[in-house]
Amino acid sequence: MVRRPVAWVTAIVLFAEAIGIALVNWFMGIVVDRQDMSLAGLDSDVMSTSSKVAGLLFGLYFALCGVVALRVALRDRAPAGVGRILLFSAAVVHALLGAFTVGLVGWGAFAFMMVVLGLIVLIFMTYDRREGTVSDAGPDDAKPDGGATGGGAVDGGTANGSSGGTPVIPPPAPSAS
């Protein structure tokens, strides 16, 4: 299976990115502080501190996303709840950062952002939420033969009535109005 290695690689990349983002912003804060420059009249101390705080916050955010990806890799289960939302938001952030970095930094940074975006999306694609979950249908609807225990095979199912999945129901025919 390719699921676990993708989750492991995603976790490692997100941890590396968390450290990189934090260090780059910390370095930018030090540079602004040492040059004693201002931008549009802003105090250089405020810009330095805000750069460092932003770097730490983004670093923690990507590290938390890395923890979610690591948990997916360890448990071999799809992310759920807050973890799922975190990974979705990380995918959106990487898409937006990729769009911005292509003009500001270059194609290499864009390619990196798209690779990380692809890894996050691949987690969602390889860990299908429907896999291994109980059907929303009632207990009698779960078996193709209507709940009887000794019926014949229906839709390629086995003799005990389990088909290994839910039957496909065709959509309603369009009406001529």
Short mmCIF file of N, CA and C in Angstrom, two decimals:
data_model
loop_
_atom_site.label_atom_id
_atom_site.label_comp_id
_atom_site.label_asym_id
_atom_site.label_seq_id
_atom_site.Cartn_x
_atom_site.Cartn_y
_atom_site.Cartn_z
N MET A 1 0.84 -1.19 0.00
CA MET A 1 0.00 0.00 0.00
C MET A 1 0.87 1.25 0.00
N VAL A 2 0.37 2.28 -0.57
CA VAL A 2 1.09 3.53 -0.67
C VAL A 2 0.61 4.53 0.38
N ARG A 3 -0.39 4.16 1.15
CA ARG A 3 -1.01 5.12 2.07
C ARG A 3 -0.06 5.55 3.18
N ARG A 4 0.51 4.61 3.87
CA ARG A 4 1.37 4.95 5.01
C ARG A 4 2.62 5.73 4.60
N PRO A 5 3.34 5.31 3.55
CA PRO A 5 4.52 6.10 3.16
C PRO A 5 4.17 7.54 2.79
N VAL A 6 3.03 7.76 2.15
CA VAL A 6 2.62 9.12 1.80
C VAL A 6 2.39 9.94 3.07
N ALA A 7 1.73 9.35 4.05
CA ALA A 7 1.48 10.05 5.30
C ALA A 7 2.79 10.34 6.04
N TRP A 8 3.72 9.37 6.03
CA TRP A 8 5.02 9.59 6.68
C TRP A 8 5.79 10.72 6.00
N VAL A 9 5.85 10.69 4.68
CA VAL A 9 6.58 11.73 3.95
C VAL A 9 5.93 13.09 4.18
N THR A 10 4.61 13.14 4.17
CA THR A 10 3.91 14.40 4.41
C THR A 10 4.23 14.93 5.80
N ALA A 11 4.24 14.06 6.80
CA ALA A 11 4.56 14.49 8.16
C ALA A 11 5.97 15.04 8.24
N ILE A 12 6.92 14.36 7.63
CA ILE A 12 8.31 14.81 7.66
C ILE A 12 8.46 16.15 6.95
N VAL A 13 7.82 16.29 5.80
CA VAL A 13 7.91 17.55 5.04
C VAL A 13 7.27 18.69 5.82
N LEU A 14 6.13 18.43 6.47
CA LEU A 14 5.47 19.49 7.24
C LEU A 14 6.30 19.89 8.46
N PHE A 15 6.96 18.93 9.11
CA PHE A 15 7.84 19.28 10.23
C PHE A 15 9.03 20.10 9.75
N ALA A 16 9.62 19.71 8.63
CA ALA A 16 10.75 20.47 8.07
C ALA A 16 10.30 21.87 7.67
N GLU A 17 9.13 21.96 7.10
CA GLU A 17 8.61 23.27 6.70
C GLU A 17 8.32 24.13 7.92
N ALA A 18 7.83 23.53 8.99
CA ALA A 18 7.56 24.29 10.22
C ALA A 18 8.85 24.89 10.76
N ILE A 19 9.90 24.09 10.79
CA ILE A 19 11.19 24.59 11.27
C ILE A 19 11.73 25.67 10.32
N GLY A 20 11.62 25.44 9.02
CA GLY A 20 12.11 26.40 8.03
C GLY A 20 11.39 27.73 8.10
N ILE A 21 10.06 27.70 8.20
CA ILE A 21 9.27 28.94 8.28
C ILE A 21 9.63 29.71 9.54
N ALA A 22 9.72 29.01 10.66
CA ALA A 22 10.06 29.68 11.92
C ALA A 22 11.45 30.31 11.85
N LEU A 23 12.43 29.58 11.30
CA LEU A 23 13.79 30.12 11.22
C LEU A 23 13.90 31.29 10.26
N VAL A 24 13.23 31.21 9.13
CA VAL A 24 13.29 32.31 8.15
C VAL A 24 12.67 33.58 8.73
N ASN A 25 11.52 33.45 9.38
CA ASN A 25 10.89 34.63 9.96
C ASN A 25 11.71 35.17 11.14
N TRP A 26 12.31 34.30 11.92
CA TRP A 26 13.16 34.74 13.02
C TRP A 26 14.36 35.52 12.46
N PHE A 27 14.96 34.98 11.39
CA PHE A 27 16.10 35.65 10.75
C PHE A 27 15.68 37.01 10.19
N MET A 28 14.51 37.08 9.58
CA MET A 28 14.03 38.36 9.05
C MET A 28 13.82 39.37 10.17
N GLY A 29 13.32 38.89 11.31
CA GLY A 29 13.15 39.78 12.45
C GLY A 29 14.47 40.31 12.96
N ILE A 30 15.48 39.47 12.98
CA ILE A 30 16.82 39.91 13.42
C ILE A 30 17.40 40.92 12.45
N VAL A 31 17.24 40.67 11.16
CA VAL A 31 17.76 41.59 10.14
C VAL A 31 17.10 42.96 10.26
N VAL A 32 15.79 42.99 10.41
CA VAL A 32 15.07 44.26 10.54
C VAL A 32 15.51 44.98 11.82
N ASP A 33 15.70 44.24 12.88
CA ASP A 33 16.10 44.83 14.15
C ASP A 33 17.51 45.42 14.08
N ARG A 34 18.44 44.74 13.45
CA ARG A 34 19.82 45.21 13.37
C ARG A 34 20.01 46.38 12.40
N GLN A 35 19.19 46.44 11.37
CA GLN A 35 19.33 47.53 10.42
C GLN A 35 18.61 48.78 10.88
N ASP A 36 17.77 48.65 11.88
CA ASP A 36 17.03 49.78 12.44
C ASP A 36 16.31 50.56 11.34
N MET A 37 15.57 49.82 10.52
CA MET A 37 14.82 50.42 9.42
C MET A 37 13.35 50.48 9.78
N SER A 38 12.62 51.32 9.08
CA SER A 38 11.18 51.35 9.28
C SER A 38 10.50 51.31 7.92
N LEU A 39 9.29 50.86 7.92
CA LEU A 39 8.50 50.79 6.70
C LEU A 39 7.25 51.61 6.91
N ALA A 40 7.11 52.68 6.15
CA ALA A 40 5.95 53.57 6.24
C ALA A 40 5.75 54.10 7.65
N GLY A 41 6.86 54.37 8.34
CA GLY A 41 6.78 54.97 9.66
C GLY A 41 6.57 53.99 10.80
N LEU A 42 6.52 52.68 10.51
CA LEU A 42 6.38 51.70 11.58
C LEU A 42 7.68 51.57 12.35
N ASP A 43 7.58 51.32 13.62
CA ASP A 43 8.75 51.13 14.46
C ASP A 43 9.43 49.81 14.10
N SER A 44 10.76 49.83 14.01
CA SER A 44 11.48 48.61 13.63
C SER A 44 11.37 47.53 14.70
N ASP A 45 11.23 47.92 15.96
CA ASP A 45 11.05 46.92 17.02
C ASP A 45 9.73 46.18 16.85
N VAL A 46 8.69 46.90 16.46
CA VAL A 46 7.39 46.27 16.25
C VAL A 46 7.45 45.31 15.07
N MET A 47 8.10 45.74 13.99
CA MET A 47 8.23 44.86 12.82
C MET A 47 9.06 43.63 13.15
N SER A 48 10.13 43.80 13.91
CA SER A 48 10.97 42.68 14.29
C SER A 48 10.21 41.68 15.15
N THR A 49 9.52 42.19 16.15
CA THR A 49 8.76 41.32 17.05
C THR A 49 7.63 40.63 16.31
N SER A 50 6.92 41.35 15.45
CA SER A 50 5.80 40.73 14.73
C SER A 50 6.29 39.66 13.76
N SER A 51 7.45 39.86 13.16
CA SER A 51 8.01 38.84 12.27
C SER A 51 8.36 37.58 13.04
N LYS A 52 8.95 37.76 14.22
CA LYS A 52 9.30 36.59 15.04
C LYS A 52 8.06 35.86 15.54
N VAL A 53 7.06 36.60 15.98
CA VAL A 53 5.83 35.97 16.47
C VAL A 53 5.10 35.26 15.34
N ALA A 54 5.04 35.91 14.17
CA ALA A 54 4.39 35.27 13.03
C ALA A 54 5.12 34.00 12.62
N GLY A 55 6.44 34.03 12.65
CA GLY A 55 7.22 32.83 12.33
C GLY A 55 6.94 31.70 13.30
N LEU A 56 6.88 32.03 14.58
CA LEU A 56 6.58 31.00 15.58
C LEU A 56 5.16 30.44 15.41
N LEU A 57 4.20 31.33 15.15
CA LEU A 57 2.82 30.86 14.99
C LEU A 57 2.66 29.98 13.75
N PHE A 58 3.24 30.40 12.62
CA PHE A 58 3.16 29.57 11.42
C PHE A 58 3.93 28.27 11.60
N GLY A 59 5.06 28.35 12.29
CA GLY A 59 5.81 27.13 12.57
C GLY A 59 5.02 26.15 13.41
N LEU A 60 4.35 26.66 14.44
CA LEU A 60 3.50 25.80 15.28
C LEU A 60 2.32 25.23 14.49
N TYR A 61 1.75 26.05 13.61
CA TYR A 61 0.64 25.60 12.77
C TYR A 61 1.07 24.44 11.87
N PHE A 62 2.21 24.60 11.18
CA PHE A 62 2.67 23.53 10.30
C PHE A 62 3.13 22.31 11.10
N ALA A 63 3.68 22.53 12.29
CA ALA A 63 4.06 21.40 13.15
C ALA A 63 2.81 20.64 13.60
N LEU A 64 1.74 21.36 13.91
CA LEU A 64 0.49 20.70 14.30
C LEU A 64 -0.09 19.90 13.13
N CYS A 65 0.01 20.46 11.93
CA CYS A 65 -0.42 19.72 10.74
C CYS A 65 0.46 18.49 10.54
N GLY A 66 1.76 18.61 10.85
CA GLY A 66 2.66 17.47 10.77
C GLY A 66 2.30 16.40 11.79
N VAL A 67 1.86 16.82 12.97
CA VAL A 67 1.41 15.85 13.99
C VAL A 67 0.18 15.10 13.49
N VAL A 68 -0.73 15.80 12.83
CA VAL A 68 -1.92 15.13 12.28
C VAL A 68 -1.51 14.11 11.22
N ALA A 69 -0.59 14.50 10.33
CA ALA A 69 -0.13 13.57 9.30
C ALA A 69 0.62 12.39 9.93
N LEU A 70 1.38 12.65 10.98
CA LEU A 70 2.08 11.58 11.68
C LEU A 70 1.09 10.62 12.35
N ARG A 71 0.05 11.17 12.91
CA ARG A 71 -0.99 10.33 13.53
C ARG A 71 -1.70 9.47 12.48
N VAL A 72 -1.93 10.05 11.31
CA VAL A 72 -2.52 9.27 10.21
C VAL A 72 -1.59 8.12 9.84
N ALA A 73 -0.30 8.40 9.77
CA ALA A 73 0.67 7.36 9.40
C ALA A 73 0.76 6.27 10.46
N LEU A 74 0.73 6.65 11.72
CA LEU A 74 0.85 5.67 12.79
C LEU A 74 -0.40 4.81 12.94
N ARG A 75 -1.57 5.42 12.81
CA ARG A 75 -2.82 4.69 13.01
C ARG A 75 -3.34 4.05 11.74
N ASP A 76 -2.83 4.48 10.60
CA ASP A 76 -3.29 4.00 9.29
C ASP A 76 -4.79 4.19 9.13
N ARG A 77 -5.26 5.34 9.57
CA ARG A 77 -6.68 5.72 9.44
C ARG A 77 -6.77 7.15 8.94
N ALA A 78 -7.86 7.46 8.29
CA ALA A 78 -8.07 8.79 7.74
C ALA A 78 -8.17 9.82 8.87
N PRO A 79 -7.72 11.05 8.61
CA PRO A 79 -7.87 12.09 9.63
C PRO A 79 -9.34 12.41 9.84
N ALA A 80 -9.70 12.73 11.07
CA ALA A 80 -11.10 13.03 11.39
C ALA A 80 -11.16 14.28 12.24
N GLY A 81 -12.29 14.94 12.22
CA GLY A 81 -12.55 16.09 13.08
C GLY A 81 -11.61 17.26 12.82
N VAL A 82 -10.98 17.73 13.90
CA VAL A 82 -10.11 18.90 13.84
C VAL A 82 -8.89 18.61 12.97
N GLY A 83 -8.38 17.39 13.03
CA GLY A 83 -7.23 17.03 12.21
C GLY A 83 -7.53 17.13 10.73
N ARG A 84 -8.71 16.71 10.34
CA ARG A 84 -9.14 16.81 8.94
C ARG A 84 -9.23 18.28 8.51
N ILE A 85 -9.78 19.10 9.39
CA ILE A 85 -9.90 20.53 9.09
C ILE A 85 -8.52 21.17 8.98
N LEU A 86 -7.60 20.78 9.88
CA LEU A 86 -6.24 21.31 9.83
C LEU A 86 -5.55 20.96 8.51
N LEU A 87 -5.70 19.72 8.08
CA LEU A 87 -5.05 19.34 6.83
C LEU A 87 -5.69 20.02 5.63
N PHE A 88 -7.02 20.20 5.65
CA PHE A 88 -7.67 20.95 4.57
C PHE A 88 -7.16 22.38 4.54
N SER A 89 -7.06 23.02 5.72
CA SER A 89 -6.59 24.40 5.75
C SER A 89 -5.13 24.48 5.30
N ALA A 90 -4.32 23.48 5.64
CA ALA A 90 -2.93 23.47 5.19
C ALA A 90 -2.86 23.34 3.67
N ALA A 91 -3.76 22.57 3.09
CA ALA A 91 -3.79 22.45 1.63
C ALA A 91 -4.14 23.79 0.99
N VAL A 92 -5.11 24.48 1.55
CA VAL A 92 -5.49 25.79 1.02
C VAL A 92 -4.35 26.79 1.18
N VAL A 93 -3.69 26.77 2.35
CA VAL A 93 -2.56 27.68 2.59
C VAL A 93 -1.45 27.42 1.57
N HIS A 94 -1.16 26.16 1.30
CA HIS A 94 -0.10 25.85 0.34
C HIS A 94 -0.49 26.25 -1.08
N ALA A 95 -1.74 26.12 -1.42
CA ALA A 95 -2.18 26.57 -2.74
C ALA A 95 -2.02 28.09 -2.88
N LEU A 96 -2.42 28.82 -1.84
CA LEU A 96 -2.28 30.28 -1.89
C LEU A 96 -0.82 30.70 -1.85
N LEU A 97 -0.03 30.08 -0.99
CA LEU A 97 1.39 30.41 -0.94
C LEU A 97 2.08 30.08 -2.25
N GLY A 98 1.67 29.01 -2.90
CA GLY A 98 2.24 28.68 -4.20
C GLY A 98 1.94 29.75 -5.23
N ALA A 99 0.71 30.27 -5.19
CA ALA A 99 0.34 31.32 -6.13
C ALA A 99 1.13 32.60 -5.88
N PHE A 100 1.38 32.90 -4.60
CA PHE A 100 2.15 34.12 -4.29
C PHE A 100 3.64 33.95 -4.54
N THR A 101 4.17 32.78 -4.22
CA THR A 101 5.62 32.60 -4.33
C THR A 101 6.11 32.53 -5.77
N VAL A 102 5.26 32.14 -6.69
CA VAL A 102 5.73 32.06 -8.07
C VAL A 102 6.16 33.43 -8.57
N GLY A 103 5.49 34.48 -8.14
CA GLY A 103 5.87 35.83 -8.55
C GLY A 103 6.93 36.45 -7.69
N LEU A 104 6.93 36.12 -6.40
CA LEU A 104 7.85 36.77 -5.48
C LEU A 104 9.20 36.06 -5.35
N VAL A 105 9.17 34.74 -5.31
CA VAL A 105 10.39 33.98 -5.06
C VAL A 105 10.87 33.25 -6.31
N GLY A 106 9.96 32.61 -7.01
CA GLY A 106 10.35 31.91 -8.23
C GLY A 106 9.67 30.55 -8.35
N TRP A 107 10.01 29.87 -9.43
CA TRP A 107 9.36 28.61 -9.75
C TRP A 107 9.77 27.48 -8.82
N GLY A 108 10.94 27.54 -8.25
CA GLY A 108 11.38 26.50 -7.32
C GLY A 108 10.51 26.47 -6.07
N ALA A 109 10.23 27.65 -5.51
CA ALA A 109 9.37 27.73 -4.34
C ALA A 109 7.94 27.30 -4.69
N PHE A 110 7.51 27.69 -5.90
CA PHE A 110 6.18 27.26 -6.35
C PHE A 110 6.11 25.74 -6.46
N ALA A 111 7.14 25.13 -7.00
CA ALA A 111 7.15 23.67 -7.14
C ALA A 111 7.12 23.00 -5.77
N PHE A 112 7.87 23.54 -4.81
CA PHE A 112 7.85 22.97 -3.46
C PHE A 112 6.46 23.06 -2.86
N MET A 113 5.81 24.21 -2.98
CA MET A 113 4.46 24.38 -2.43
C MET A 113 3.47 23.43 -3.10
N MET A 114 3.63 23.20 -4.38
CA MET A 114 2.72 22.29 -5.07
C MET A 114 2.98 20.84 -4.68
N VAL A 115 4.24 20.50 -4.41
CA VAL A 115 4.54 19.14 -3.95
C VAL A 115 3.91 18.89 -2.58
N VAL A 116 4.03 19.87 -1.68
CA VAL A 116 3.42 19.71 -0.36
C VAL A 116 1.90 19.66 -0.49
N LEU A 117 1.34 20.51 -1.32
CA LEU A 117 -0.11 20.47 -1.57
C LEU A 117 -0.52 19.10 -2.10
N GLY A 118 0.24 18.58 -3.04
CA GLY A 118 -0.06 17.25 -3.59
C GLY A 118 0.02 16.15 -2.54
N LEU A 119 1.00 16.23 -1.64
CA LEU A 119 1.11 15.23 -0.58
C LEU A 119 -0.09 15.28 0.36
N ILE A 120 -0.52 16.49 0.71
CA ILE A 120 -1.68 16.62 1.60
C ILE A 120 -2.94 16.09 0.92
N VAL A 121 -3.13 16.45 -0.34
CA VAL A 121 -4.30 15.96 -1.07
C VAL A 121 -4.23 14.45 -1.24
N LEU A 122 -3.04 13.92 -1.43
CA LEU A 122 -2.88 12.47 -1.58
C LEU A 122 -3.26 11.72 -0.31
N ILE A 123 -3.05 12.33 0.84
CA ILE A 123 -3.52 11.72 2.09
C ILE A 123 -5.04 11.54 2.04
N PHE A 124 -5.73 12.59 1.62
CA PHE A 124 -7.19 12.50 1.55
C PHE A 124 -7.67 11.51 0.49
N MET A 125 -6.92 11.41 -0.60
CA MET A 125 -7.33 10.50 -1.67
C MET A 125 -7.06 9.04 -1.32
N THR A 126 -5.95 8.77 -0.63
CA THR A 126 -5.62 7.38 -0.32
C THR A 126 -6.38 6.85 0.88
N TYR A 127 -6.75 7.73 1.80
CA TYR A 127 -7.54 7.32 2.95
C TYR A 127 -8.98 7.72 2.70
N ASP A 128 -9.68 6.88 1.98
CA ASP A 128 -11.08 7.15 1.67
C ASP A 128 -11.91 6.98 2.93
N ARG A 129 -12.74 7.96 3.26
CA ARG A 129 -13.53 7.92 4.49
C ARG A 129 -14.56 6.80 4.47
N ARG A 130 -15.04 6.38 3.33
CA ARG A 130 -16.07 5.34 3.26
C ARG A 130 -15.50 3.96 3.51
N GLU A 131 -14.21 3.85 3.44
CA GLU A 131 -13.58 2.54 3.61
C GLU A 131 -13.67 2.12 5.07
N GLY A 132 -14.31 1.00 5.33
CA GLY A 132 -14.37 0.46 6.67
C GLY A 132 -15.43 1.07 7.55
N THR A 133 -16.32 1.91 7.03
CA THR A 133 -17.36 2.50 7.85
C THR A 133 -18.65 1.73 7.66
N VAL A 134 -19.52 1.82 8.64
CA VAL A 134 -20.80 1.15 8.59
C VAL A 134 -21.74 1.96 7.72
N SER A 135 -22.56 1.28 6.98
CA SER A 135 -23.50 1.94 6.08
C SER A 135 -24.53 2.72 6.88
N ASP A 136 -25.05 3.79 6.28
CA ASP A 136 -26.09 4.59 6.93
C ASP A 136 -27.44 3.89 6.89
N ALA A 137 -27.55 2.83 6.11
CA ALA A 137 -28.81 2.12 6.00
C ALA A 137 -29.08 1.35 7.28
N GLY A 138 -30.33 0.99 7.47
CA GLY A 138 -30.72 0.22 8.65
C GLY A 138 -30.15 -1.18 8.59
N PRO A 139 -30.34 -1.98 9.67
CA PRO A 139 -29.77 -3.32 9.70
C PRO A 139 -30.37 -4.24 8.65
N ASP A 140 -31.63 -4.06 8.30
CA ASP A 140 -32.24 -4.91 7.29
C ASP A 140 -31.83 -4.48 5.89
N ASP A 141 -31.49 -3.20 5.73
CA ASP A 141 -31.10 -2.71 4.42
C ASP A 141 -29.65 -3.03 4.09
N ALA A 142 -28.88 -3.42 5.09
CA ALA A 142 -27.46 -3.67 4.87
C ALA A 142 -27.24 -4.95 4.06
N LYS A 143 -28.17 -5.90 4.14
CA LYS A 143 -28.03 -7.14 3.40
C LYS A 143 -28.84 -7.07 2.13
N PRO A 144 -28.28 -7.53 1.04
CA PRO A 144 -28.98 -7.41 -0.24
C PRO A 144 -30.26 -8.24 -0.31
N ASP A 145 -30.39 -9.28 0.51
CA ASP A 145 -31.59 -10.11 0.40
C ASP A 145 -32.66 -9.68 1.39
N GLY A 146 -32.58 -8.44 1.91
CA GLY A 146 -33.63 -7.92 2.76
C GLY A 146 -33.48 -8.34 4.21
N GLY A 147 -32.37 -8.86 4.63
CA GLY A 147 -32.16 -9.19 6.02
C GLY A 147 -32.30 -10.66 6.33
N ALA A 148 -32.74 -11.48 5.38
CA ALA A 148 -32.86 -12.91 5.64
C ALA A 148 -31.47 -13.51 5.71
N THR A 149 -31.29 -14.49 6.56
CA THR A 149 -29.96 -15.04 6.76
C THR A 149 -29.62 -16.17 5.81
N GLY A 150 -30.57 -16.74 5.16
CA GLY A 150 -30.25 -17.88 4.32
C GLY A 150 -30.55 -17.68 2.86
N GLY A 151 -30.63 -16.46 2.38
CA GLY A 151 -30.99 -16.20 1.00
C GLY A 151 -29.85 -16.46 0.05
N GLY A 152 -30.15 -16.36 -1.21
CA GLY A 152 -29.15 -16.56 -2.24
C GLY A 152 -28.33 -15.32 -2.47
N ALA A 153 -27.38 -15.45 -3.36
CA ALA A 153 -26.49 -14.33 -3.66
C ALA A 153 -27.20 -13.31 -4.53
N VAL A 154 -27.05 -12.05 -4.18
CA VAL A 154 -27.63 -10.95 -4.93
C VAL A 154 -26.52 -9.97 -5.27
N ASP A 155 -26.46 -9.49 -6.49
CA ASP A 155 -25.46 -8.53 -6.94
C ASP A 155 -24.04 -9.03 -6.71
N GLY A 156 -23.79 -10.28 -6.95
CA GLY A 156 -22.44 -10.81 -6.81
C GLY A 156 -22.06 -11.09 -5.37
N GLY A 157 -23.02 -11.11 -4.46
CA GLY A 157 -22.73 -11.33 -3.05
C GLY A 157 -22.50 -12.80 -2.77
N THR A 158 -22.23 -13.10 -1.53
CA THR A 158 -21.99 -14.47 -1.12
C THR A 158 -23.29 -15.10 -0.66
N ALA A 159 -23.22 -16.37 -0.31
CA ALA A 159 -24.42 -17.09 0.07
C ALA A 159 -25.00 -16.62 1.39
N ASN A 160 -24.20 -16.02 2.26
CA ASN A 160 -24.74 -15.57 3.54
C ASN A 160 -25.37 -14.18 3.44
N GLY A 161 -25.40 -13.59 2.29
CA GLY A 161 -26.11 -12.34 2.08
C GLY A 161 -25.24 -11.10 2.13
N SER A 162 -23.95 -11.20 2.40
CA SER A 162 -23.12 -10.00 2.42
C SER A 162 -22.46 -9.82 1.06
N SER A 163 -22.55 -8.65 0.54
CA SER A 163 -22.01 -8.40 -0.80
C SER A 163 -20.67 -7.69 -0.75
N GLY A 164 -20.20 -7.30 0.43
CA GLY A 164 -18.92 -6.61 0.52
C GLY A 164 -19.04 -5.13 0.24
N GLY A 165 -20.21 -4.62 -0.01
CA GLY A 165 -20.40 -3.20 -0.28
C GLY A 165 -21.86 -2.90 -0.42
N THR A 166 -22.18 -1.67 -0.68
CA THR A 166 -23.57 -1.30 -0.86
C THR A 166 -23.93 -1.38 -2.33
N PRO A 167 -25.15 -1.79 -2.64
CA PRO A 167 -25.54 -1.89 -4.05
C PRO A 167 -25.65 -0.50 -4.68
N VAL A 168 -25.42 -0.45 -5.96
CA VAL A 168 -25.51 0.80 -6.70
C VAL A 168 -26.95 0.99 -7.14
N ILE A 169 -27.51 2.14 -6.80
CA ILE A 169 -28.89 2.45 -7.17
C ILE A 169 -28.83 3.46 -8.30
N PRO A 170 -29.47 3.16 -9.44
CA PRO A 170 -29.40 4.11 -10.57
C PRO A 170 -30.17 5.38 -10.24
N PRO A 171 -29.76 6.50 -10.83
CA PRO A 171 -30.46 7.77 -10.60
C PRO A 171 -31.83 7.73 -11.27
N PRO A 172 -32.73 8.57 -10.80
CA PRO A 172 -34.06 8.59 -11.43
C PRO A 172 -33.98 9.11 -12.87
N ALA A 173 -34.87 8.63 -13.69
CA ALA A 173 -34.90 9.05 -15.09
C ALA A 173 -35.38 10.48 -15.17
N PRO A 174 -34.83 11.27 -16.07
CA PRO A 174 -35.28 12.65 -16.21
C PRO A 174 -36.70 12.71 -16.76
N SER A 175 -37.43 13.69 -16.30
CA SER A 175 -38.82 13.84 -16.77
C SER A 175 -38.85 14.82 -17.93
N ALA A 176 -39.77 14.60 -18.84
CA ALA A 176 -39.93 15.48 -20.01
C ALA A 176 -40.94 16.55 -19.65
N SER A 177 -40.46 17.76 -19.44
CA SER A 177 -41.37 18.86 -19.06
C SER A 177 -41.57 19.79 -20.21
#
